[in-house]
Amino acid sequence: MQADEVETILVASSDALQRSMIAKYLRECGYSVIEATGLDDARIAIGHYEVDVVVSDTQMQDGTGFDLSTYIRSRHLNIEIILTQSLVKTAQVAGDLCEQGPLDQPYHPQRLVDEIKRLRAVR
């Protein structure tokens, strides 16, 4: 990615209010944002857009963030993954699928931006 290109973030969450709040914040920070209502929607978006980072809830109506992470890792190794959770989950599953365990909710959106920048800096 060149310095003047905008990174694209896919936000996957069944919770419309949470998804729109995070998407709005990320847009205000200069990212291009795609919103997905669940697992199937996220898979379709990943197939149609060049996504740099996926931010996904661990639990969605039609699957889990772990399912989405497995799908991404098997097909799109260049996409970074950040999982978020509202319930306590085991970090072992998340550790296999993304660099760090899920961000516990509620979290401040700036923490998410900091995590995106940290992940993208290593590339």
mmCIF file with all atom_site columns, C-alpha atoms in Angstrom:
data_model
loop_
_atom_site.group_PDB
_atom_site.id
_atom_site.type_symbol
_atom_site.label_atom_id
_atom_site.label_alt_id
_atom_site.label_comp_id
_atom_site.label_asym_id
_atom_site.label_entity_id
_atom_site.label_seq_id
_atom_site.pdbx_PDB_ins_code
_atom_site.Cartn_x
_atom_site.Cartn_y
_atom_site.Cartn_z
_atom_site.occupancy
_atom_site.B_iso_or_equiv
_atom_site.pdbx_formal_charge
_atom_site.auth_seq_id
_atom_site.auth_comp_id
_atom_site.auth_asym_id
_atom_site.auth_atom_id
_atom_site.pdbx_PDB_model_num
ATOM 1   C CA . MET A 1 1   ? 0.000   0.000   0.000  1.00 0.00 ? 1   MET A CA 1
ATOM 2   C CA . GLN A 1 2   ? 1.296   3.436   -0.904 1.00 0.00 ? 2   GLN A CA 1
ATOM 3   C CA . ALA A 1 3   ? 1.361   6.281   1.587  1.00 0.00 ? 3   ALA A CA 1
ATOM 4   C CA . ASP A 1 4   ? -1.511  8.183   -0.064 1.00 0.00 ? 4   ASP A CA 1
ATOM 5   C CA . GLU A 1 5   ? -3.872  5.175   -0.227 1.00 0.00 ? 5   GLU A CA 1
ATOM 6   C CA . VAL A 1 6   ? -6.697  4.916   2.276  1.00 0.00 ? 6   VAL A CA 1
ATOM 7   C CA . GLU A 1 7   ? -6.883  1.648   4.181  1.00 0.00 ? 7   GLU A CA 1
ATOM 8   C CA . THR A 1 8   ? -10.164 -0.243  4.051  1.00 0.00 ? 8   THR A CA 1
ATOM 9   C CA . ILE A 1 9   ? -11.632 -1.636  7.259  1.00 0.00 ? 9   ILE A CA 1
ATOM 10  C CA . LEU A 1 10  ? -14.479 -4.163  7.298  1.00 0.00 ? 10  LEU A CA 1
ATOM 11  C CA . VAL A 1 11  ? -16.592 -3.914  10.474 1.00 0.00 ? 11  VAL A CA 1
ATOM 12  C CA . ALA A 1 12  ? -18.673 -7.070  11.036 1.00 0.00 ? 12  ALA A CA 1
ATOM 13  C CA . SER A 1 13  ? -21.283 -7.021  13.784 1.00 0.00 ? 13  SER A CA 1
ATOM 14  C CA . SER A 1 14  ? -24.907 -8.051  14.165 1.00 0.00 ? 14  SER A CA 1
ATOM 15  C CA . ASP A 1 15  ? -25.362 -5.117  16.549 1.00 0.00 ? 15  ASP A CA 1
ATOM 16  C CA . ALA A 1 16  ? -26.368 -2.258  14.229 1.00 0.00 ? 16  ALA A CA 1
ATOM 17  C CA . LEU A 1 17  ? -25.778 0.485   16.799 1.00 0.00 ? 17  LEU A CA 1
ATOM 18  C CA . GLN A 1 18  ? -22.299 -0.740  17.740 1.00 0.00 ? 18  GLN A CA 1
ATOM 19  C CA . ARG A 1 19  ? -21.361 -1.365  14.091 1.00 0.00 ? 19  ARG A CA 1
ATOM 20  C CA . SER A 1 20  ? -22.468 2.093   12.936 1.00 0.00 ? 20  SER A CA 1
ATOM 21  C CA . MET A 1 21  ? -20.762 3.836   15.883 1.00 0.00 ? 21  MET A CA 1
ATOM 22  C CA . ILE A 1 22  ? -17.418 2.122   15.197 1.00 0.00 ? 22  ILE A CA 1
ATOM 23  C CA . ALA A 1 23  ? -17.749 2.638   11.425 1.00 0.00 ? 23  ALA A CA 1
ATOM 24  C CA . LYS A 1 24  ? -18.472 6.350   11.901 1.00 0.00 ? 24  LYS A CA 1
ATOM 25  C CA . TYR A 1 25  ? -15.477 6.760   14.207 1.00 0.00 ? 25  TYR A CA 1
ATOM 26  C CA . LEU A 1 26  ? -13.150 4.953   11.796 1.00 0.00 ? 26  LEU A CA 1
ATOM 27  C CA . ARG A 1 27  ? -14.388 7.084   8.878  1.00 0.00 ? 27  ARG A CA 1
ATOM 28  C CA . GLU A 1 28  ? -13.682 10.218  10.924 1.00 0.00 ? 28  GLU A CA 1
ATOM 29  C CA . CYS A 1 29  ? -10.147 8.867   11.405 1.00 0.00 ? 29  CYS A CA 1
ATOM 30  C CA . GLY A 1 30  ? -9.696  8.696   7.629  1.00 0.00 ? 30  GLY A CA 1
ATOM 31  C CA . TYR A 1 31  ? -10.362 5.019   6.918  1.00 0.00 ? 31  TYR A CA 1
ATOM 32  C CA . SER A 1 32  ? -12.623 3.660   4.213  1.00 0.00 ? 32  SER A CA 1
ATOM 33  C CA . VAL A 1 33  ? -15.175 1.467   6.012  1.00 0.00 ? 33  VAL A CA 1
ATOM 34  C CA . ILE A 1 34  ? -17.402 -1.371  4.844  1.00 0.00 ? 34  ILE A CA 1
ATOM 35  C CA . GLU A 1 35  ? -20.099 -2.615  7.200  1.00 0.00 ? 35  GLU A CA 1
ATOM 36  C CA . ALA A 1 36  ? -21.214 -6.246  7.394  1.00 0.00 ? 36  ALA A CA 1
ATOM 37  C CA . THR A 1 37  ? -24.200 -7.479  9.385  1.00 0.00 ? 37  THR A CA 1
ATOM 38  C CA . GLY A 1 38  ? -22.768 -10.945 9.936  1.00 0.00 ? 38  GLY A CA 1
ATOM 39  C CA . LEU A 1 39  ? -20.603 -13.803 8.702  1.00 0.00 ? 39  LEU A CA 1
ATOM 40  C CA . ASP A 1 40  ? -22.164 -14.273 5.263  1.00 0.00 ? 40  ASP A CA 1
ATOM 41  C CA . ASP A 1 41  ? -22.265 -10.531 4.606  1.00 0.00 ? 41  ASP A CA 1
ATOM 42  C CA . ALA A 1 42  ? -18.584 -10.230 5.606  1.00 0.00 ? 42  ALA A CA 1
ATOM 43  C CA . ARG A 1 43  ? -17.524 -13.085 3.305  1.00 0.00 ? 43  ARG A CA 1
ATOM 44  C CA . ILE A 1 44  ? -19.295 -11.417 0.378  1.00 0.00 ? 44  ILE A CA 1
ATOM 45  C CA . ALA A 1 45  ? -17.663 -8.053  1.142  1.00 0.00 ? 45  ALA A CA 1
ATOM 46  C CA . ILE A 1 46  ? -14.204 -9.633  1.345  1.00 0.00 ? 46  ILE A CA 1
ATOM 47  C CA . GLY A 1 47  ? -14.790 -11.184 -2.081 1.00 0.00 ? 47  GLY A CA 1
ATOM 48  C CA . HIS A 1 48  ? -15.758 -7.857  -3.643 1.00 0.00 ? 48  HIS A CA 1
ATOM 49  C CA . TYR A 1 49  ? -13.488 -5.315  -1.958 1.00 0.00 ? 49  TYR A CA 1
ATOM 50  C CA . GLU A 1 50  ? -9.817  -4.999  -1.163 1.00 0.00 ? 50  GLU A CA 1
ATOM 51  C CA . VAL A 1 51  ? -9.937  -5.155  2.640  1.00 0.00 ? 51  VAL A CA 1
ATOM 52  C CA . ASP A 1 52  ? -6.905  -4.401  4.808  1.00 0.00 ? 52  ASP A CA 1
ATOM 53  C CA . VAL A 1 53  ? -8.334  -5.060  8.291  1.00 0.00 ? 53  VAL A CA 1
ATOM 54  C CA . VAL A 1 54  ? -11.418 -6.886  9.574  1.00 0.00 ? 54  VAL A CA 1
ATOM 55  C CA . VAL A 1 55  ? -12.950 -5.913  12.915 1.00 0.00 ? 55  VAL A CA 1
ATOM 56  C CA . SER A 1 56  ? -15.462 -8.573  13.949 1.00 0.00 ? 56  SER A CA 1
ATOM 57  C CA . ASP A 1 57  ? -17.557 -9.476  16.960 1.00 0.00 ? 57  ASP A CA 1
ATOM 58  C CA . THR A 1 58  ? -16.838 -12.961 18.258 1.00 0.00 ? 58  THR A CA 1
ATOM 59  C CA . GLN A 1 59  ? -20.592 -13.684 18.249 1.00 0.00 ? 59  GLN A CA 1
ATOM 60  C CA . MET A 1 60  ? -22.893 -12.798 15.337 1.00 0.00 ? 60  MET A CA 1
ATOM 61  C CA . GLN A 1 61  ? -26.352 -13.994 14.372 1.00 0.00 ? 61  GLN A CA 1
ATOM 62  C CA . ASP A 1 62  ? -25.144 -16.273 11.577 1.00 0.00 ? 62  ASP A CA 1
ATOM 63  C CA . GLY A 1 63  ? -21.762 -17.405 12.892 1.00 0.00 ? 63  GLY A CA 1
ATOM 64  C CA . THR A 1 64  ? -18.770 -16.290 14.895 1.00 0.00 ? 64  THR A CA 1
ATOM 65  C CA . GLY A 1 65  ? -15.788 -14.051 14.451 1.00 0.00 ? 65  GLY A CA 1
ATOM 66  C CA . PHE A 1 66  ? -13.715 -17.208 14.821 1.00 0.00 ? 66  PHE A CA 1
ATOM 67  C CA . ASP A 1 67  ? -15.477 -18.684 11.762 1.00 0.00 ? 67  ASP A CA 1
ATOM 68  C CA . LEU A 1 68  ? -14.753 -15.489 9.855  1.00 0.00 ? 68  LEU A CA 1
ATOM 69  C CA . SER A 1 69  ? -11.117 -15.508 10.989 1.00 0.00 ? 69  SER A CA 1
ATOM 70  C CA . THR A 1 70  ? -10.700 -19.109 9.838  1.00 0.00 ? 70  THR A CA 1
ATOM 71  C CA . TYR A 1 71  ? -12.194 -18.196 6.452  1.00 0.00 ? 71  TYR A CA 1
ATOM 72  C CA . ILE A 1 72  ? -9.872  -15.185 6.105  1.00 0.00 ? 72  ILE A CA 1
ATOM 73  C CA . ARG A 1 73  ? -6.739  -17.088 7.184  1.00 0.00 ? 73  ARG A CA 1
ATOM 74  C CA . SER A 1 74  ? -7.431  -19.825 4.627  1.00 0.00 ? 74  SER A CA 1
ATOM 75  C CA . ARG A 1 75  ? -7.841  -17.413 1.700  1.00 0.00 ? 75  ARG A CA 1
ATOM 76  C CA . HIS A 1 76  ? -6.543  -13.903 2.459  1.00 0.00 ? 76  HIS A CA 1
ATOM 77  C CA . LEU A 1 77  ? -3.311  -13.956 4.445  1.00 0.00 ? 77  LEU A CA 1
ATOM 78  C CA . ASN A 1 78  ? -2.766  -10.230 3.901  1.00 0.00 ? 78  ASN A CA 1
ATOM 79  C CA . ILE A 1 79  ? -5.877  -9.195  5.879  1.00 0.00 ? 79  ILE A CA 1
ATOM 80  C CA . GLU A 1 80  ? -5.362  -8.305  9.546  1.00 0.00 ? 80  GLU A CA 1
ATOM 81  C CA . ILE A 1 81  ? -8.051  -9.411  12.025 1.00 0.00 ? 81  ILE A CA 1
ATOM 82  C CA . ILE A 1 82  ? -9.252  -7.777  15.231 1.00 0.00 ? 82  ILE A CA 1
ATOM 83  C CA . LEU A 1 83  ? -11.892 -9.647  17.223 1.00 0.00 ? 83  LEU A CA 1
ATOM 84  C CA . THR A 1 84  ? -14.100 -7.961  19.799 1.00 0.00 ? 84  THR A CA 1
ATOM 85  C CA . GLN A 1 85  ? -16.240 -9.602  22.427 1.00 0.00 ? 85  GLN A CA 1
ATOM 86  C CA . SER A 1 86  ? -18.873 -8.702  24.940 1.00 0.00 ? 86  SER A CA 1
ATOM 87  C CA . LEU A 1 87  ? -18.607 -11.997 26.825 1.00 0.00 ? 87  LEU A CA 1
ATOM 88  C CA . VAL A 1 88  ? -15.467 -13.558 28.282 1.00 0.00 ? 88  VAL A CA 1
ATOM 89  C CA . LYS A 1 89  ? -13.992 -16.061 25.770 1.00 0.00 ? 89  LYS A CA 1
ATOM 90  C CA . THR A 1 90  ? -10.920 -18.195 25.784 1.00 0.00 ? 90  THR A CA 1
ATOM 91  C CA . ALA A 1 91  ? -7.927  -16.398 24.328 1.00 0.00 ? 91  ALA A CA 1
ATOM 92  C CA . GLN A 1 92  ? -6.513  -19.682 23.024 1.00 0.00 ? 92  GLN A CA 1
ATOM 93  C CA . VAL A 1 93  ? -8.960  -19.841 20.104 1.00 0.00 ? 93  VAL A CA 1
ATOM 94  C CA . ALA A 1 94  ? -8.411  -16.183 19.270 1.00 0.00 ? 94  ALA A CA 1
ATOM 95  C CA . GLY A 1 95  ? -4.652  -16.547 19.575 1.00 0.00 ? 95  GLY A CA 1
ATOM 96  C CA . ASP A 1 96  ? -4.645  -19.139 16.815 1.00 0.00 ? 96  ASP A CA 1
ATOM 97  C CA . LEU A 1 97  ? -6.573  -16.837 14.490 1.00 0.00 ? 97  LEU A CA 1
ATOM 98  C CA . CYS A 1 98  ? -5.220  -13.391 15.235 1.00 0.00 ? 98  CYS A CA 1
ATOM 99  C CA . GLU A 1 99  ? -2.130  -11.942 16.831 1.00 0.00 ? 99  GLU A CA 1
ATOM 100 C CA . GLN A 1 100 ? -3.820  -10.948 20.087 1.00 0.00 ? 100 GLN A CA 1
ATOM 101 C CA . GLY A 1 101 ? -6.981  -12.058 21.802 1.00 0.00 ? 101 GLY A CA 1
ATOM 102 C CA . PRO A 1 102 ? -10.277 -10.204 21.395 1.00 0.00 ? 102 PRO A CA 1
ATOM 103 C CA . LEU A 1 103 ? -10.742 -6.637  22.594 1.00 0.00 ? 103 LEU A CA 1
ATOM 104 C CA . ASP A 1 104 ? -13.184 -6.671  25.483 1.00 0.00 ? 104 ASP A CA 1
ATOM 105 C CA . GLN A 1 105 ? -16.287 -4.539  25.058 1.00 0.00 ? 105 GLN A CA 1
ATOM 106 C CA . PRO A 1 106 ? -16.997 -1.851  25.800 1.00 0.00 ? 106 PRO A CA 1
ATOM 107 C CA . TYR A 1 107 ? -13.816 -0.337  24.415 1.00 0.00 ? 107 TYR A CA 1
ATOM 108 C CA . HIS A 1 108 ? -13.029 3.193   23.329 1.00 0.00 ? 108 HIS A CA 1
ATOM 109 C CA . PRO A 1 109 ? -12.929 3.441   19.508 1.00 0.00 ? 109 PRO A CA 1
ATOM 110 C CA . GLN A 1 110 ? -9.493  5.070   19.688 1.00 0.00 ? 110 GLN A CA 1
ATOM 111 C CA . ARG A 1 111 ? -8.157  1.815   21.132 1.00 0.00 ? 111 ARG A CA 1
ATOM 112 C CA . LEU A 1 112 ? -9.341  0.110   17.948 1.00 0.00 ? 112 LEU A CA 1
ATOM 113 C CA . VAL A 1 113 ? -7.611  2.727   15.772 1.00 0.00 ? 113 VAL A CA 1
ATOM 114 C CA . ASP A 1 114 ? -4.398  2.258   17.776 1.00 0.00 ? 114 ASP A CA 1
ATOM 115 C CA . GLU A 1 115 ? -4.621  -1.521  17.256 1.00 0.00 ? 115 GLU A CA 1
ATOM 116 C CA . ILE A 1 116 ? -5.184  -1.092  13.493 1.00 0.00 ? 116 ILE A CA 1
ATOM 117 C CA . LYS A 1 117 ? -2.146  1.194   13.242 1.00 0.00 ? 117 LYS A CA 1
ATOM 118 C CA . ARG A 1 118 ? -0.033  -1.247  15.260 1.00 0.00 ? 118 ARG A CA 1
ATOM 119 C CA . LEU A 1 119 ? -1.023  -4.185  13.059 1.00 0.00 ? 119 LEU A CA 1
ATOM 120 C CA . ARG A 1 120 ? -0.464  -2.288  9.819  1.00 0.00 ? 120 ARG A CA 1
ATOM 121 C CA . ALA A 1 121 ? 2.931   -0.989  10.966 1.00 0.00 ? 121 ALA A CA 1
ATOM 122 C CA . VAL A 1 122 ? 4.336   -4.508  11.153 1.00 0.00 ? 122 VAL A CA 1
ATOM 123 C CA . ARG A 1 123 ? 3.604   -5.166  7.481  1.00 0.00 ? 123 ARG A CA 1
#
